[in-house]
XYZ file of C-alpha atoms in Angstrom:
733
model
C 53.199 100.533 22.502
C 51.092 98.068 20.596
C 50.996 97.471 16.914
C 51.235 100.582 14.794
C 48.406 101.316 12.313
C 48.789 100.060 8.774
C 49.004 103.603 7.399
C 51.997 104.288 9.655
C 53.805 101.057 8.761
C 53.384 101.651 5.029
C 54.416 105.298 5.286
C 57.459 104.438 7.412
C 58.671 101.847 4.908
C 58.140 104.263 2.001
C 59.951 107.059 3.832
C 62.905 104.789 4.642
C 63.057 103.377 1.079
C 61.947 106.365 -1.013
C 63.512 105.378 -4.339
C 61.980 101.914 -4.171
C 58.550 103.325 -3.362
C 58.761 105.927 -6.141
C 59.994 103.333 -8.662
C 57.195 100.923 -7.729
C 54.625 103.698 -8.186
C 55.965 104.676 -11.604
C 55.938 101.023 -12.695
C 52.392 100.590 -11.355
C 51.067 103.631 -13.246
C 52.885 102.620 -16.443
C 51.640 99.022 -16.309
C 48.043 100.153 -15.706
C 48.056 102.695 -18.522
C 49.933 100.588 -21.079
C 47.982 97.459 -20.152
C 44.688 99.286 -20.604
C 45.764 100.699 -23.961
C 46.852 97.250 -25.154
C 43.621 95.575 -24.041
C 41.446 98.167 -25.779
C 38.112 99.620 -24.691
C 34.880 97.665 -24.796
C 32.052 100.164 -25.239
C 28.449 99.690 -24.190
C 26.029 98.644 -26.925
C 22.427 99.734 -27.458
C 21.280 96.514 -25.779
C 23.406 97.380 -22.718
C 21.814 100.823 -22.487
C 18.196 99.691 -22.940
C 15.898 101.131 -20.236
C 12.108 100.732 -20.004
C 9.760 100.454 -22.982
C 11.986 102.704 -25.099
C 14.815 100.259 -24.462
C 12.599 97.331 -25.508
C 11.838 99.151 -28.771
C 15.576 99.386 -29.467
C 16.075 95.702 -28.669
C 13.225 94.715 -31.025
C 14.714 96.838 -33.808
C 18.148 95.270 -33.283
C 16.546 91.809 -33.479
C 15.267 92.769 -36.940
C 18.869 93.042 -38.154
C 18.008 95.901 -40.513
C 20.615 97.235 -42.888
C 21.756 100.477 -41.299
C 22.506 103.418 -43.532
C 23.182 107.071 -42.930
C 21.138 109.809 -44.571
C 22.019 113.410 -45.279
C 19.907 116.140 -46.880
C 20.477 119.080 -49.132
C 18.117 121.795 -47.876
C 17.269 124.691 -50.174
C 15.626 127.763 -48.620
C 15.390 131.489 -49.244
C 18.127 133.698 -47.744
C 15.249 135.989 -46.763
C 11.585 136.469 -47.623
C 9.745 134.120 -50.004
C 11.462 131.229 -51.727
C 12.123 131.727 -55.471
C 10.619 128.479 -56.796
C 12.414 128.604 -60.129
C 15.814 129.168 -58.515
C 15.080 126.484 -55.880
C 14.002 123.907 -58.473
C 17.124 124.596 -60.529
C 19.330 124.189 -57.464
C 17.517 120.983 -56.471
C 17.937 119.454 -59.937
C 21.618 120.375 -59.901
C 21.961 118.874 -56.401
C 20.530 115.548 -57.577
C 22.953 115.423 -60.509
C 26.053 116.424 -58.556
C 25.328 114.301 -55.488
C 24.793 111.158 -57.563
C 28.319 111.646 -58.909
C 29.821 112.303 -55.448
C 32.022 109.778 -53.668
C 30.289 108.056 -50.715
C 26.717 108.522 -52.038
C 24.612 105.392 -52.547
C 21.424 107.020 -53.822
C 19.681 110.373 -54.137
C 15.910 110.808 -53.850
C 13.798 113.136 -55.962
C 13.377 116.672 -54.587
C 10.477 117.226 -52.175
C 8.692 120.571 -51.707
C 7.604 121.574 -48.209
C 3.824 121.851 -47.633
C 4.117 125.591 -47.060
C 6.417 126.046 -50.065
C 9.241 127.442 -47.939
C 11.892 124.850 -48.763
C 12.977 122.049 -51.085
C 14.634 118.916 -49.724
C 16.881 116.414 -51.472
C 17.493 113.252 -49.396
C 20.808 111.423 -49.778
C 21.667 107.882 -48.692
C 25.350 107.337 -47.906
C 27.415 104.221 -48.473
C 29.341 102.379 -45.762
C 28.885 101.910 -42.052
C 26.322 104.320 -40.580
C 28.306 104.591 -37.338
C 31.301 106.099 -39.139
C 29.397 108.218 -41.654
C 30.381 111.474 -39.938
C 34.026 110.697 -40.771
C 33.226 110.499 -44.508
C 31.356 113.759 -45.049
C 34.083 115.763 -46.776
C 33.087 114.896 -50.388
C 29.398 115.676 -49.705
C 30.222 118.939 -47.978
C 32.483 119.950 -50.878
C 29.629 119.290 -53.312
C 27.246 121.325 -51.153
C 29.706 124.226 -51.119
C 29.961 124.124 -54.916
C 26.158 124.071 -55.160
C 25.895 127.191 -53.028
C 28.453 128.960 -55.221
C 26.571 127.939 -58.376
C 23.167 129.099 -57.002
C 23.700 132.311 -54.984
C 20.005 133.287 -55.147
C 19.040 130.538 -52.660
C 20.537 129.164 -49.457
C 21.951 125.650 -49.980
C 22.838 123.687 -46.836
C 23.690 120.145 -45.891
C 21.982 118.744 -42.820
C 21.443 115.284 -41.383
C 22.445 112.952 -38.598
C 26.111 112.551 -39.633
C 26.724 116.273 -40.198
C 25.065 117.181 -36.884
C 27.080 114.494 -35.076
C 30.311 115.806 -36.592
C 29.529 119.406 -35.688
C 28.654 118.465 -32.105
C 31.684 116.199 -31.733
C 33.920 119.044 -32.882
C 32.257 121.552 -30.561
C 32.101 119.303 -27.509
C 35.559 117.910 -28.168
C 36.973 121.436 -28.143
C 34.985 122.151 -24.976
C 36.392 119.180 -23.085
C 39.934 119.840 -24.272
C 39.659 123.411 -23.041
C 38.241 122.270 -19.685
C 40.935 119.640 -19.252
C 43.714 122.053 -20.196
C 42.385 124.758 -17.858
C 41.907 122.391 -14.907
C 45.611 121.745 -14.358
C 46.965 125.334 -14.387
C 44.034 126.604 -12.306
C 44.582 123.845 -9.730
C 48.332 124.504 -9.673
C 47.795 128.243 -9.226
C 45.454 127.701 -6.266
C 47.941 125.336 -4.632
C 50.786 127.820 -5.130
C 48.700 130.386 -3.265
C 47.900 127.809 -0.557
C 51.487 126.607 -0.018
C 53.556 129.572 -1.158
C 56.092 127.158 -2.678
C 56.261 125.638 -6.164
C 57.342 122.094 -5.265
C 54.730 121.748 -2.506
C 52.089 122.915 -5.000
C 53.312 120.613 -7.766
C 53.383 117.381 -5.749
C 49.569 117.077 -5.318
C 48.953 117.805 -9.010
C 51.596 115.259 -10.051
C 50.141 112.593 -7.774
C 46.567 113.342 -8.865
C 47.393 113.143 -12.576
C 49.385 109.922 -12.184
C 46.396 108.451 -10.339
C 44.104 109.583 -13.174
C 46.292 107.915 -15.822
C 46.483 104.680 -13.825
C 42.720 104.675 -13.261
C 42.024 105.273 -16.948
C 44.099 102.213 -17.799
C 42.408 100.094 -15.146
C 38.997 101.337 -16.278
C 39.774 100.252 -19.833
C 40.658 96.786 -18.553
C 37.488 96.717 -16.427
C 35.386 97.554 -19.489
C 35.769 93.923 -20.591
C 33.697 92.995 -17.526
C 31.410 96.043 -17.419
C 31.167 97.943 -20.734
C 32.328 101.562 -20.688
C 30.704 104.744 -22.005
C 32.242 107.825 -23.595
C 31.820 109.927 -20.424
C 33.841 107.649 -18.118
C 37.261 109.248 -18.704
C 35.875 112.756 -18.174
C 34.430 111.695 -14.808
C 37.705 109.977 -13.886
C 39.505 113.265 -14.532
C 36.879 115.258 -12.630
C 36.839 113.005 -9.543
C 40.531 112.107 -9.699
C 41.728 115.695 -9.773
C 39.389 116.580 -6.889
C 40.188 113.730 -4.484
C 43.829 113.300 -5.541
C 44.640 116.924 -4.765
C 42.567 116.837 -1.564
C 44.300 113.772 -0.150
C 47.781 115.123 -0.909
C 46.813 118.498 0.502
C 45.653 116.972 3.801
C 48.821 114.905 4.088
C 51.356 117.597 3.128
C 49.763 120.225 5.380
C 49.955 117.898 8.392
C 53.559 116.939 7.618
C 54.477 120.633 7.396
C 52.758 121.337 10.712
C 54.743 118.608 12.441
C 58.038 119.808 10.943
C 57.197 123.316 12.115
C 57.023 121.922 15.671
C 60.599 120.698 15.329
C 60.029 117.037 14.443
C 62.351 115.217 12.073
C 61.267 114.334 8.548
C 60.549 110.673 9.267
C 58.633 111.420 12.460
C 56.625 114.142 10.700
C 55.719 111.733 7.900
C 54.775 109.048 10.419
C 52.479 111.371 12.379
C 50.896 112.618 9.149
C 50.271 108.986 8.176
C 48.650 108.195 11.533
C 46.369 111.231 11.438
C 45.789 112.590 7.933
C 46.649 109.229 6.344
C 43.966 107.546 8.428
C 41.490 110.280 7.476
C 42.360 109.742 3.799
C 41.610 106.013 4.079
C 38.270 106.629 5.766
C 37.360 109.365 3.305
C 38.342 107.155 0.364
C 36.212 104.298 1.642
C 33.260 106.676 2.099
C 33.639 108.019 -1.462
C 33.913 104.509 -2.913
C 30.837 103.369 -1.000
C 28.889 106.332 -2.347
C 30.022 105.590 -5.896
C 29.185 101.898 -5.469
C 25.585 102.961 -4.937
C 25.471 103.727 -8.674
C 25.529 99.980 -9.387
C 22.046 99.746 -7.869
C 20.711 101.988 -10.638
C 21.041 98.945 -12.972
C 22.129 101.242 -15.781
C 25.287 100.630 -17.802
C 26.122 104.355 -17.879
C 26.033 104.659 -14.086
C 27.849 101.333 -13.672
C 30.615 102.586 -15.946
C 30.885 105.843 -13.998
C 30.945 103.887 -10.730
C 33.822 101.707 -11.935
C 35.857 104.693 -13.109
C 35.209 106.722 -9.941
C 35.955 103.854 -7.547
C 39.180 103.021 -9.363
C 40.506 106.589 -9.385
C 39.658 107.078 -5.682
C 41.286 103.752 -4.745
C 44.435 104.598 -6.722
C 44.538 108.091 -5.154
C 44.330 106.600 -1.657
C 47.090 104.099 -2.428
C 49.289 106.862 -3.835
C 48.738 109.053 -0.781
C 49.773 106.225 1.550
C 52.773 104.974 -0.436
C 54.521 107.269 -2.879
C 53.587 110.557 -1.172
C 55.460 109.730 2.091
C 58.450 108.668 -0.027
C 58.442 111.953 -1.961
C 58.098 114.021 1.218
C 60.890 112.101 2.969
C 63.192 112.447 -0.035
C 62.500 116.137 -0.526
C 62.713 117.032 3.143
C 62.668 120.803 3.540
C 63.093 121.161 -0.225
C 59.345 120.615 -0.455
C 59.067 124.274 0.608
C 61.272 125.452 -2.274
C 61.368 127.543 -4.380
C 59.339 129.965 -2.336
C 57.089 132.626 -3.838
C 58.047 135.600 -1.614
C 54.705 137.255 -0.860
C 52.689 134.042 -0.982
C 55.179 132.255 1.272
C 54.849 134.950 3.945
C 51.075 134.693 3.746
C 51.275 130.894 3.980
C 53.579 131.085 6.979
C 51.226 133.552 8.631
C 48.281 131.202 8.031
C 50.265 128.460 9.778
C 50.363 130.511 12.961
C 47.554 131.351 15.375
C 44.377 131.824 13.332
C 42.347 135.017 13.715
C 39.640 134.911 11.064
C 38.110 131.526 11.853
C 37.719 132.053 15.613
C 35.650 135.133 14.759
C 33.519 133.111 12.333
C 33.047 130.379 14.946
C 32.140 132.671 17.823
C 28.329 132.637 17.233
C 28.274 128.828 16.886
C 30.250 128.348 20.104
C 28.513 131.000 22.213
C 24.939 130.555 20.953
C 24.903 127.060 19.383
C 21.140 126.497 19.420
C 20.236 129.808 17.787
C 23.069 129.486 15.246
C 22.016 125.926 14.400
C 18.363 126.864 13.933
C 19.133 129.884 11.742
C 21.712 128.145 9.537
C 19.670 124.972 9.089
C 16.583 127.087 8.407
C 18.387 128.994 5.657
C 19.639 125.782 4.042
C 16.174 124.222 4.201
C 14.717 127.353 2.608
C 17.272 126.993 -0.171
C 16.219 123.340 -0.559
C 12.488 124.094 -0.910
C 12.577 124.636 -4.719
C 13.790 121.028 -5.078
C 10.229 119.901 -4.279
C 9.237 121.184 -7.717
C 12.066 119.476 -9.575
C 11.230 118.236 -13.087
C 13.475 115.758 -14.863
C 13.908 115.476 -18.632
C 16.566 114.595 -21.156
C 17.915 117.511 -23.188
C 16.524 117.492 -26.723
C 17.920 118.692 -30.019
C 16.578 122.129 -29.128
C 18.962 122.256 -26.145
C 22.119 121.691 -28.171
C 24.386 124.665 -29.006
C 23.203 126.683 -32.015
C 26.673 128.028 -32.788
C 27.272 125.605 -35.686
C 25.818 125.904 -39.223
C 24.599 122.283 -38.949
C 22.295 123.075 -36.010
C 21.051 126.278 -37.637
C 20.230 124.265 -40.766
C 18.463 121.676 -38.597
C 16.125 124.365 -37.253
C 15.222 125.408 -40.791
C 14.742 121.748 -41.785
C 12.304 120.951 -38.962
C 10.402 124.202 -39.517
C 9.769 123.307 -43.160
C 9.511 119.517 -42.741
C 8.161 118.711 -39.247
C 8.409 114.961 -39.837
C 12.205 115.301 -39.804
C 12.150 116.616 -36.239
C 10.926 114.796 -33.145
C 9.757 111.266 -33.902
C 8.315 108.361 -31.937
C 9.678 105.005 -32.978
C 7.227 102.079 -33.065
C 8.814 98.602 -33.141
C 6.686 95.457 -33.543
C 7.782 91.826 -33.271
C 5.412 89.098 -34.485
C 5.442 85.743 -36.305
C 6.371 86.070 -39.981
C 2.899 84.836 -40.935
C 1.402 88.023 -39.458
C 3.726 90.471 -41.218
C 1.015 91.657 -43.618
C -1.473 92.161 -40.778
C 1.132 94.126 -38.817
C 1.906 96.311 -41.834
C -1.776 97.050 -42.381
C -2.205 97.940 -38.714
C 0.816 100.266 -38.783
C -0.455 101.931 -41.961
C -3.799 102.564 -40.252
C -1.964 103.836 -37.162
C 0.072 106.314 -39.228
C -3.054 107.538 -41.010
C -4.960 108.188 -37.778
C -1.960 109.849 -36.135
C -1.452 112.085 -39.196
C -4.923 113.545 -38.701
C -4.287 114.429 -35.065
C -2.816 117.884 -34.257
C -0.427 116.239 -31.773
C 1.328 114.549 -34.691
C 2.919 115.748 -37.932
C 1.005 115.041 -41.172
C 2.177 112.004 -43.141
C 4.439 113.085 -45.996
C 3.521 112.403 -49.619
C 4.025 108.762 -50.542
C 2.570 107.418 -47.294
C 4.265 106.140 -44.136
C 7.635 104.393 -44.439
C 7.283 100.976 -42.789
C 10.398 98.828 -42.591
C 10.076 95.034 -42.465
C 13.000 92.777 -41.569
C 14.282 90.159 -44.014
C 12.697 87.356 -41.964
C 9.428 89.382 -41.725
C 9.316 89.112 -37.920
C 10.086 92.751 -37.088
C 8.343 95.860 -38.424
C 9.115 99.488 -37.581
C 7.393 102.829 -38.109
C 8.345 106.409 -37.255
C 5.517 108.685 -36.131
C 6.537 112.351 -36.083
C 5.309 115.166 -33.867
C 5.826 118.858 -34.749
C 6.739 119.705 -31.145
C 10.183 119.840 -29.516
C 11.159 116.650 -27.713
C 10.778 118.072 -24.210
C 7.595 120.056 -24.896
C 4.462 119.051 -22.970
C 2.679 118.371 -26.274
C 5.400 115.868 -27.236
C 4.770 114.005 -23.980
C 1.022 114.100 -24.646
C 1.563 112.645 -28.113
C 3.628 109.809 -26.603
C 0.927 109.022 -24.046
C -1.762 109.043 -26.717
C 0.324 106.773 -28.930
C 1.038 104.294 -26.143
C -2.339 104.346 -24.407
C -4.792 104.726 -27.297
C -3.559 104.567 -30.878
C -1.236 101.556 -30.705
C -3.479 99.341 -28.551
C -6.363 100.177 -30.912
C -4.310 99.302 -34.006
C -2.369 96.282 -32.731
C -4.322 95.108 -29.705
C -6.462 92.654 -31.676
C -3.431 90.801 -33.096
C -2.338 87.818 -31.012
C 1.318 86.893 -30.463
C 2.462 90.445 -31.149
C 4.978 92.352 -28.997
C 5.345 96.086 -29.511
C 7.064 99.065 -27.878
C 7.442 102.782 -28.484
C 10.891 104.359 -28.400
C 12.549 107.583 -29.528
C 13.894 110.629 -27.714
C 10.648 111.521 -25.950
C 9.988 107.949 -24.824
C 13.602 107.551 -23.727
C 13.421 110.695 -21.613
C 10.127 109.710 -19.969
C 11.159 106.121 -19.289
C 14.565 107.096 -17.939
C 13.073 109.693 -15.582
C 10.707 107.068 -14.183
C 13.628 104.655 -13.862
C 15.686 107.208 -11.916
C 12.779 108.081 -9.619
C 12.395 104.403 -8.804
C 16.094 103.799 -8.178
C 16.970 107.004 -6.297
C 15.514 105.909 -2.895
C 17.333 102.560 -3.144
C 20.651 104.210 -3.988
C 20.233 106.814 -1.244
C 19.376 104.179 1.349
C 22.366 102.033 0.411
C 24.817 104.945 0.497
C 23.517 106.334 3.787
C 23.470 102.963 5.557
C 27.009 101.951 4.605
C 28.355 105.456 5.210
C 26.761 105.400 8.663
C 28.495 102.096 9.457
C 31.889 103.335 8.242
C 31.645 106.565 10.233
C 30.419 104.779 13.356
C 33.295 102.298 13.230
C 35.852 104.995 12.445
C 34.923 107.501 15.138
C 33.490 104.985 17.622
C 30.366 107.106 17.874
C 26.812 106.575 16.690
C 26.065 110.273 17.137
C 28.963 111.417 14.937
C 27.878 108.941 12.260
C 24.267 110.128 12.379
C 25.335 113.784 12.321
C 27.478 113.073 9.258
C 24.511 111.631 7.387
C 22.185 114.488 8.316
C 24.683 117.199 7.383
C 25.367 115.590 4.026
C 21.649 115.263 3.323
C 21.224 118.935 4.174
C 24.050 119.851 1.800
C 22.627 117.736 -1.047
C 19.097 119.084 -0.535
C 20.341 122.675 -0.629
C 22.291 121.999 -3.820
C 19.194 120.414 -5.406
C 17.166 123.487 -4.518
C 19.818 125.831 -5.898
C 19.995 123.812 -9.117
C 16.224 124.044 -9.597
C 16.241 127.740 -8.725
C 18.913 128.488 -11.336
C 18.074 126.139 -14.203
C 14.307 125.630 -14.120
C 13.767 129.359 -14.382
C 15.063 131.894 -16.882
C 16.503 134.633 -14.648
C 20.084 133.238 -14.803
C 20.197 132.551 -18.560
C 22.158 135.665 -19.474
C 24.361 135.442 -16.389
C 25.491 131.847 -16.974
C 25.080 131.627 -20.739
C 22.378 128.986 -21.197
C 18.823 128.601 -22.425
C 16.544 127.128 -19.769
C 15.003 123.745 -20.539
C 12.677 124.315 -17.549
C 13.823 121.040 -16.000
C 16.865 119.232 -14.628
C 18.731 116.694 -16.755
C 17.334 113.268 -15.893
C 20.519 111.545 -14.745
C 21.842 114.478 -12.708
C 20.003 114.132 -9.333
C 21.179 110.566 -8.759
C 24.735 111.209 -9.921
C 24.932 114.466 -7.987
C 23.778 112.720 -4.810
C 26.472 110.041 -4.824
C 29.271 112.417 -5.866
C 28.376 115.034 -3.249
C 27.812 112.471 -0.538
C 31.224 111.017 -1.248
C 33.200 114.232 -1.683
C 31.576 115.892 1.341
C 33.082 113.138 3.468
C 36.556 114.437 2.562
C 36.020 117.547 4.641
C 33.856 115.948 7.291
C 36.292 113.145 8.090
C 39.241 115.529 8.174
C 37.546 118.104 10.412
C 35.984 115.600 12.836
C 39.309 113.743 13.052
C 40.943 116.941 14.292
C 38.151 117.488 16.816
C 38.500 113.913 18.006
C 42.266 114.303 18.438
C 41.690 117.182 20.812
C 38.942 115.342 22.724
C 41.212 112.331 23.201
C 43.861 114.640 24.683
C 41.340 115.719 27.291
C 40.478 119.110 25.775
C 36.922 120.260 26.734
C 34.326 119.759 24.014
C 33.815 123.413 23.042
C 37.548 124.093 22.792
C 38.042 120.819 20.908
C 35.430 121.855 18.345
C 37.082 125.249 17.960
C 40.509 123.657 17.592
C 39.289 121.106 15.026
C 37.618 123.728 12.840
C 40.387 126.328 12.979
C 43.296 123.898 12.591
C 41.701 122.352 9.508
C 40.166 125.518 8.048
C 43.132 126.383 5.839
C 43.448 122.986 4.189
C 39.689 122.517 3.852
C 39.343 125.966 2.293
C 42.180 125.299 -0.153
C 40.766 121.893 -1.092
C 37.286 123.350 -1.556
C 38.596 126.177 -3.741
C 40.336 123.611 -5.961
C 37.115 121.600 -6.338
C 34.942 124.655 -6.932
C 37.366 125.961 -9.555
C 37.569 122.641 -11.431
C 33.800 122.117 -11.338
C 33.168 125.706 -12.422
C 35.323 125.130 -15.515
C 33.017 122.285 -16.513
C 30.107 124.702 -16.133
C 31.535 126.693 -19.059
C 30.949 123.816 -21.514
C 28.362 124.277 -24.257
C 25.808 121.621 -23.330
C 23.146 122.165 -20.691
C 23.873 118.884 -18.880
C 27.541 119.824 -18.285
C 26.515 123.316 -17.166
C 24.071 121.863 -14.651
C 26.644 119.336 -13.422
C 29.374 121.952 -13.031
C 27.173 124.521 -11.275
C 25.547 121.862 -9.076
C 28.860 120.420 -7.890
C 30.593 123.780 -7.463
C 27.723 125.320 -5.484
C 27.291 122.244 -3.302
C 31.002 122.032 -2.420
C 31.049 125.749 -1.643
C 28.028 125.413 0.654
C 29.489 122.306 2.270
C 32.913 123.775 2.982
C 31.554 127.046 4.359
C 28.098 127.009 5.939
C 28.001 123.291 6.753
C 31.552 122.878 8.130
C 32.018 126.342 9.664
C 28.540 127.016 11.046
C 26.218 123.998 11.198
C 28.797 121.397 12.271
C 30.389 123.387 15.135
C 27.040 124.583 16.474
C 25.654 121.010 16.426
C 28.733 119.488 18.072
C 28.894 122.267 20.664
C 25.225 121.779 21.494
C 25.596 118.000 21.818
C 28.680 118.205 24.062
C 29.795 114.828 25.414
C 26.846 113.180 23.673
C 28.821 113.547 20.416
C 30.884 110.520 21.389
C 28.161 108.201 22.675
C 28.347 104.617 21.457
C 27.328 101.130 22.561
C 29.964 99.177 24.517
C 31.316 97.329 21.490
C 32.054 100.664 19.791
C 33.609 102.414 22.788
C 36.735 104.525 22.352
C 40.121 102.828 22.186
C 43.305 104.159 23.861
C 44.771 107.350 22.438
C 47.170 106.974 19.503
C 50.885 106.693 20.153
C 51.620 110.082 18.611
C 48.964 112.098 20.441
C 50.508 115.520 20.954
C 49.521 116.571 24.451
C 51.585 119.719 24.177
C 49.361 121.165 21.471
C 46.655 122.838 23.506
C 44.417 125.255 21.600
C 45.371 128.187 23.843
C 44.824 130.685 21.036
C 41.126 129.829 21.014
C 40.388 130.897 24.578
C 38.718 133.999 23.235
C 35.914 131.999 21.659
C 34.653 130.535 24.929
């Protein structure tokens, strides 16, 4: 008989010792989660996140060791029409007096009148750590409320970095909590429909969530080697729920099929381990390889996401191979209890001879060339808009305007443009040249202030900061345009290419860089464009090797790569079509930024390339089973598609539902991520797997399984079921 595969040996042991396997899993999850909590999270610093010239500007500023302080503002404007100067001046004077007596205030500046007379601004410097200032706003906000009550003839608002951060944290925190809370019941509901039984539906969710908790703990531990970011846990939940449910779904469906044929519980588990368990391992390796490509981006954010994703996929695979067989063996037929009457009958009917999918497959099997050309042509047409993809970071103008803080920010930047989009100039030079650097920066600010691309210098002249050791000097140069506007980019180019070299180019031993939101967006987009081909090449090469070794076929491996590329390209095109235009704004509830978020194309590529392998491996494994039993190629393709259609459809619906929930979040980057992933998975599970794949494999025939001698097919597996001929598919020939 030969040595049984590892997946079978592990599953057999777990099934024969279920309580031990379950106890070991519980201990493993608990140790990971508690150990991670005890070790604490090491977050990425500004130095870790530095990219391009904007990153160098941040590093230079950090080297200056400036005292960091948080600033807030009291903004006084007219509720409507012209501002009443007398009422505004009275409110401003009262604001200065009250704020100076408020807890947490270090100093209060004199009121400043806007150039157009539309507003009065009172700047406030807060005490304490700038990073935690948003947690100490209550006394200032209470004072602002009392000011508004005392001066009803004007609008009195508080606005600044800390208040905006707090408002956004509250909004986004509520968003993510809602998404996380909705994900579980939606997933459970879909699985109840798929299985028709509550326990069978609950097992995948339980396994997925335990894998997520374990991975979060491991990720926290790993942060001491590779710093983490605040998005890592959200991605762990997103990926973990998707793959964890998928892997359990594949396994449970196969075990149920084998029991339906009359096999005992242990034999059914063993066959599921040899077939679906093997597919889970291959799929997991493919997903982890794709995620590992993120390391090549040399970006701490992507590295953190790679660590979290790889860990949750690895834990999900381990759980599917160990504790899942134990649970299924212990439950036995109780896994199909309690049954939901109508849904159970539908589930049982779906387990019989399929009718819908043979009809869908008929064109691909009877006219493979025409079907392939039409379907690929449609997907390529959908991908065409991707050629015009623009990449930018979202700016302040893209944040939700539902909070008073953001509405006040709009009024602030309208009246005082220098408080809006700014370029940050950082200069490092010997202390002996500090005066020369300051003079050059003063001249730079003066020349920029006279250019329409930049905001005029406010009264009192430019604010130039010099470090205590006089080696670092900084200057903010404002532009009246939104951070992602073309004029903002033009002002950055003019600053970098003309104004700064002219002002500082004659000074020797001087290092300078321009940072800020605009510079960060431009530099990061260039960074991503440079890294994307490297990441794509790495992922495709290693995925090709894994698929070739798994299926013992170069053609299957190459087809896998091409189909995934087609799926990704179509999703890119759809993303551009939806988000770079304005036609879908009302439909999906967003305001177009006329570009795609900078980090999304690279992240979307690796996630889609990995998750698409879930379906591909599972479907091709079924086709290969039939081929190894001697079933003709066309019938084998039909059998593989139809026998896996139910589980692939259920898994895809789960993913689409979870990703669509994330598309309901307030920020444009989460909307683009959710829509991009949901649409791509939907395309992949339908057109790619049900039309393009069968037509391609039917057209290729025996050539599907060509390989060099060292990759040739091995003997059929011990549990090959020669009695399971796809007789019900004769009609598709």
